[in-house]
Amino acid sequence: MGTRQTPLYDFHIANGARMVPFAGWDMPVQYQDGIKAEHLATRDSAGLFDVSHMAQVWLSGDGAEAMLESLTPTDVGAIAEGRVRYSLFLNDSGGVLDDLMVARLDGTLQLVVNAGRAEHDIDHLRAHLTADVEMIHHEDRALLALQGPKAPQVLARLGVDLSGFFFMQIGHFTIDGIETIITRSGYTGEDGFEISCSADRAVQLATLLAGDDAVTLAGLGARDTLRMEAGLPLWGHELDETINPVAAGLRFALSKRRREAADFPGAAAIMKDWNNGAPRLLTGLLPQGGRPVRDGAELTLNGELVGLVTSGGFAPSLDAPAALGFVDAALVEPGTELMAVTRGRETPVVTAALPLVPHRYIRG
Amino acid sequence: MLRYTEDHEWINLDGDTGSVGISPHAIEQLGDIVFVELPEAGATVAKGDSVAVFESVKAASDIYSPASGEITEVNEALLDDLSAITPDAAHDCWLFKIKVSDAGELDEMMDEAAYTAMIG
């Protein structure tokens, strides 16, 4: 099976990207300056990412709210027009099938789901479709993420009025004649925006945004280091069918009304951990001595297995290696010294609170 | 005499001792290098043994000895500034020197032209 190309494929090539296969797509892992430079440019100024590989799925109709509530622990009814929520597709044992964003715009529920889970998620939604729900998978739309402290200035220079538009809001905006739907959200821990537009305007929009001196093109490599520092989970690493969202630090994604009703998939297992605490919890990990630890390394204390590394690499903003992993709840207190074991080689690591780099969202 | 392995190491043999590094192509593919582990001087290694590790932002890469022999010297100065390990500087960035026990091992390796053809 061949890989798919986003509407920005030629744009990436023209800008010197190194393309790699990712979740069935040909995606830029980095441009010429490299992952560290793109990461730091995003933290210091603004980075522009093509995230068109993620699936944009819209649900409308009288049954859309109820259908989505049957699959997630989110109080979908409480998502006001113009607002965005982080949500989870759950299985009956309380594991996570995927994480997603849900927004309400013009009365339609607009979902963005992970590229690697898009086929699964769309099948999952389709299996639960009721006669009063219409589902559209918008393969005709592109998605760009403009992230970093100067992102609002970049949009303002293009005539976008951001007054009254804060973190986790969604709205319609026109940029140089291009109709866009913008959410103030992202996957870097920084202030920023995800901008959806018709696929046939994607190159025009990317060219405009990249033309601002404050903007650096950034690939999936930097996207991963940024989200790791920000402590944001990646499905397949910090989240999967066996991981309870309480363990992954996602209590905030379990809406109060839904918890009280305990009427979501896996509610029994999840509420048990909600009330009693999960046996293992997600934590940051700082490897000592300069050598990174990687996904899959075992975490030990006095030779006993006490956890697992789920993401690991280098954290450019810390100028040091960093990792995420699950550790026995009794040991997650920041500063706990553990060993990460990879093929018999031991690297000392110290637990650290998440996020490793503070979030800088702009809230209303 | 400069030779390359299929794993992108180079060895530059002078008499019976060769300096060993990784190719410009390998350095470019690694991207930002964040950690390097070098072997210890005095170690005896066989051709194909994992003798060093390069860690980039995204992944760890083993470096294999292109020849059998004894490691006589290690370039510790390389570790002072990893950002100096660039494709352009690849042939200055030797990792270690090895006293080769069987120079015949190099006969099957690629010269510059063959290596350039391999990486396309």
Coordinates of C-alpha atoms in Angstrom, one line a residue, chain A residues 87-284:
Chain A
S87 CA -11.8 13.9 24.6
L88 CA -11.2 10.2 24.5
F89 CA -12.7 7.2 22.7
L90 CA -12.9 4.5 25.4
N91 CA -13.4 0.8 25.4
D92 CA -15.5 -1.2 27.8
S93 CA -12.5 -2.0 30.0
G94 CA -11.6 1.7 30.4
G95 CA -8.7 1.7 27.9
V96 CA -8.2 4.4 25.4
L97 CA -9.0 3.7 21.7
D98 CA -7.8 7.2 20.7
D99 CA -7.7 10.7 21.9
L100 CA -9.3 13.5 20.0
M101 CA -10.4 17.1 19.9
V102 CA -14.2 17.9 19.8
A103 CA -15.4 21.4 18.8
R104 CA -18.8 22.8 18.3
L105 CA -19.1 25.3 15.4
D106 CA -22.4 26.2 13.6
G107 CA -24.0 23.5 15.6
T108 CA -21.8 20.8 14.1
L109 CA -19.5 18.7 16.2
Q110 CA -16.0 18.9 14.5
L111 CA -13.6 16.2 15.5
V112 CA -9.9 15.9 14.9
V113 CA -8.5 12.4 15.4
N114 CA -5.0 11.0 15.1
A115 CA -3.7 10.0 11.6
G116 CA -2.6 6.6 12.9
R117 CA -6.1 5.9 14.3
A118 CA -8.2 7.6 11.7
E119 CA -9.4 4.4 10.0
H120 CA -10.1 2.8 13.3
D121 CA -11.9 5.8 14.7
I122 CA -14.1 6.3 11.6
D123 CA -15.1 2.6 11.6
H124 CA -15.8 3.0 15.3
L125 CA -18.0 6.0 14.7
R126 CA -19.7 4.4 11.7
A127 CA -20.5 1.3 13.8
H128 CA -22.4 3.6 16.2
L129 CA -24.1 5.9 13.7
T130 CA -27.7 6.4 14.3
A131 CA -30.3 7.5 11.7
D132 CA -30.3 11.0 13.1
V133 CA -26.5 11.6 12.7
E134 CA -24.7 12.6 9.5
M135 CA -20.9 12.0 9.5
I136 CA -18.6 13.6 7.0
H137 CA -14.9 12.7 6.9
H138 CA -13.4 15.9 5.4
E139 CA -10.6 14.5 3.3
D140 CA -11.1 17.7 1.2
R141 CA -9.6 19.9 4.0
A142 CA -6.0 20.6 5.1
L143 CA -4.9 21.4 8.7
L144 CA -1.9 23.6 9.6
A145 CA -0.7 24.2 13.2
L146 CA 0.9 27.5 13.9
Q147 CA 2.5 27.2 17.4
G148 CA 4.5 29.5 19.6
P149 CA 4.4 32.8 21.4
K150 CA 4.5 34.9 18.2
A151 CA 1.7 32.9 16.6
P152 CA -0.9 35.5 17.5
Q153 CA 1.2 38.3 16.0
V154 CA 1.6 36.4 12.8
L155 CA -2.1 36.0 12.4
A156 CA -2.7 39.6 13.4
R157 CA -0.3 40.7 10.7
L158 CA -2.5 38.8 8.2
G159 CA -5.6 40.7 9.4
V160 CA -7.0 38.1 11.8
D161 CA -8.8 39.8 14.7
L162 CA -8.2 37.6 17.7
S163 CA -9.9 39.8 20.3
G164 CA -12.0 37.6 22.6
F165 CA -10.5 34.4 21.1
F166 CA -8.7 32.3 23.6
F167 CA -7.4 28.8 24.4
M168 CA -9.8 26.1 23.4
Q169 CA -12.1 28.3 21.3
I170 CA -13.0 27.8 17.6
G171 CA -14.2 30.2 15.0
H172 CA -14.4 31.2 11.3
F173 CA -11.7 33.6 10.0
T174 CA -10.7 34.8 6.6
I175 CA -7.0 35.1 5.8
D176 CA -6.2 36.8 2.5
G177 CA -9.5 35.6 1.1
I178 CA -9.1 32.1 2.3
E179 CA -12.0 30.8 4.4
T180 CA -10.5 29.1 7.5
I181 CA -11.7 27.5 10.7
I182 CA -9.3 28.2 13.5
T183 CA -9.0 26.6 16.9
R184 CA -6.7 28.2 19.6
S185 CA -5.1 24.9 20.6
G186 CA -2.2 22.7 19.7
Y187 CA 0.2 20.0 20.7
T188 CA 3.3 21.8 21.8
G189 CA 2.4 23.4 25.2
E190 CA 2.6 26.8 23.6
D191 CA 0.0 29.3 22.6
G192 CA -1.0 28.6 19.1
F193 CA -3.6 27.7 16.5
E194 CA -4.7 24.9 14.3
I195 CA -6.0 26.2 11.0
S196 CA -8.3 24.2 8.8
C197 CA -8.9 25.2 5.2
S198 CA -10.0 23.7 1.9
A199 CA -7.2 21.5 0.6
D200 CA -7.0 23.5 -2.6
R201 CA -6.0 26.6 -0.6
A202 CA -3.5 24.9 1.7
V203 CA -0.4 25.9 -0.3
Q204 CA -1.5 29.5 -0.5
L205 CA -2.1 29.6 3.3
A206 CA 1.1 27.8 4.2
T207 CA 3.1 30.1 1.9
L208 CA 1.5 33.2 3.5
L209 CA 2.2 31.9 7.1
A210 CA 5.7 30.7 6.3
G211 CA 6.5 34.1 4.7
D212 CA 6.4 35.8 8.0
D213 CA 9.9 36.3 9.5
A214 CA 8.7 35.0 12.8
V215 CA 7.7 31.6 11.4
T216 CA 10.0 28.5 11.0
L217 CA 8.8 25.4 9.2
A218 CA 8.8 22.5 11.6
G219 CA 8.3 18.8 11.1
L220 CA 7.0 15.8 13.0
G221 CA 10.4 15.4 14.8
A222 CA 10.0 18.8 16.5
R223 CA 6.3 18.2 17.0
D224 CA 7.2 15.1 19.1
T225 CA 9.9 16.7 21.2
L226 CA 7.6 19.7 21.9
R227 CA 4.7 17.5 23.0
M228 CA 7.0 15.3 25.1
E229 CA 8.3 18.3 27.0
A230 CA 4.8 19.5 27.4
G231 CA 3.8 16.1 28.9
L232 CA 1.1 15.6 26.2
P233 CA 0.3 12.0 25.5
L234 CA 0.8 10.3 22.2
W235 CA -1.5 7.4 21.4
G236 CA 0.4 4.2 21.1
H237 CA 2.9 5.4 23.7
E238 CA 1.2 7.1 26.7
L239 CA -2.3 5.9 25.7
D240 CA -3.6 2.7 24.3
E241 CA -6.4 0.1 24.8
T242 CA -4.9 -1.0 28.1
I243 CA -4.2 2.3 29.7
N244 CA -6.7 3.9 32.0
P245 CA -7.0 7.7 31.5
V246 CA -6.6 8.3 35.2
A247 CA -3.2 6.6 35.0
A248 CA -2.2 8.8 32.1
G249 CA -3.0 12.0 34.1
L250 CA -6.2 12.8 32.1
R251 CA -8.6 13.2 35.0
F252 CA -9.6 16.6 33.4
A253 CA -10.9 14.7 30.4
L254 CA -13.6 13.0 32.5
S255 CA -16.5 15.4 32.7
K256 CA -18.2 15.8 36.1
R257 CA -21.7 15.0 34.8
R258 CA -20.4 11.8 33.1
R259 CA -18.5 10.7 36.2
E260 CA -21.6 11.1 38.4
A261 CA -23.7 9.2 35.9
A262 CA -20.9 6.7 35.3
D263 CA -22.5 6.2 31.9
F264 CA -19.5 6.1 29.6
P265 CA -17.6 3.0 28.2
G266 CA -15.3 1.5 30.9
A267 CA -16.8 3.7 33.6
A268 CA -16.5 1.0 36.3
A269 CA -12.8 0.5 35.8
I270 CA -12.1 4.2 35.3
M271 CA -14.1 5.3 38.4
K272 CA -12.3 2.7 40.5
D273 CA -9.0 4.3 39.6
W274 CA -10.5 7.7 39.9
N275 CA -11.5 6.9 43.5
N276 CA -8.6 4.7 44.6
G277 CA -5.8 6.0 42.4
A278 CA -4.2 4.1 39.5
P279 CA -1.5 1.6 40.3
R280 CA 0.9 3.3 38.0
L281 CA 1.0 6.9 36.9
L282 CA 2.5 8.9 34.1
T283 CA 5.5 10.9 35.0
G284 CA 8.3 12.8 33.5

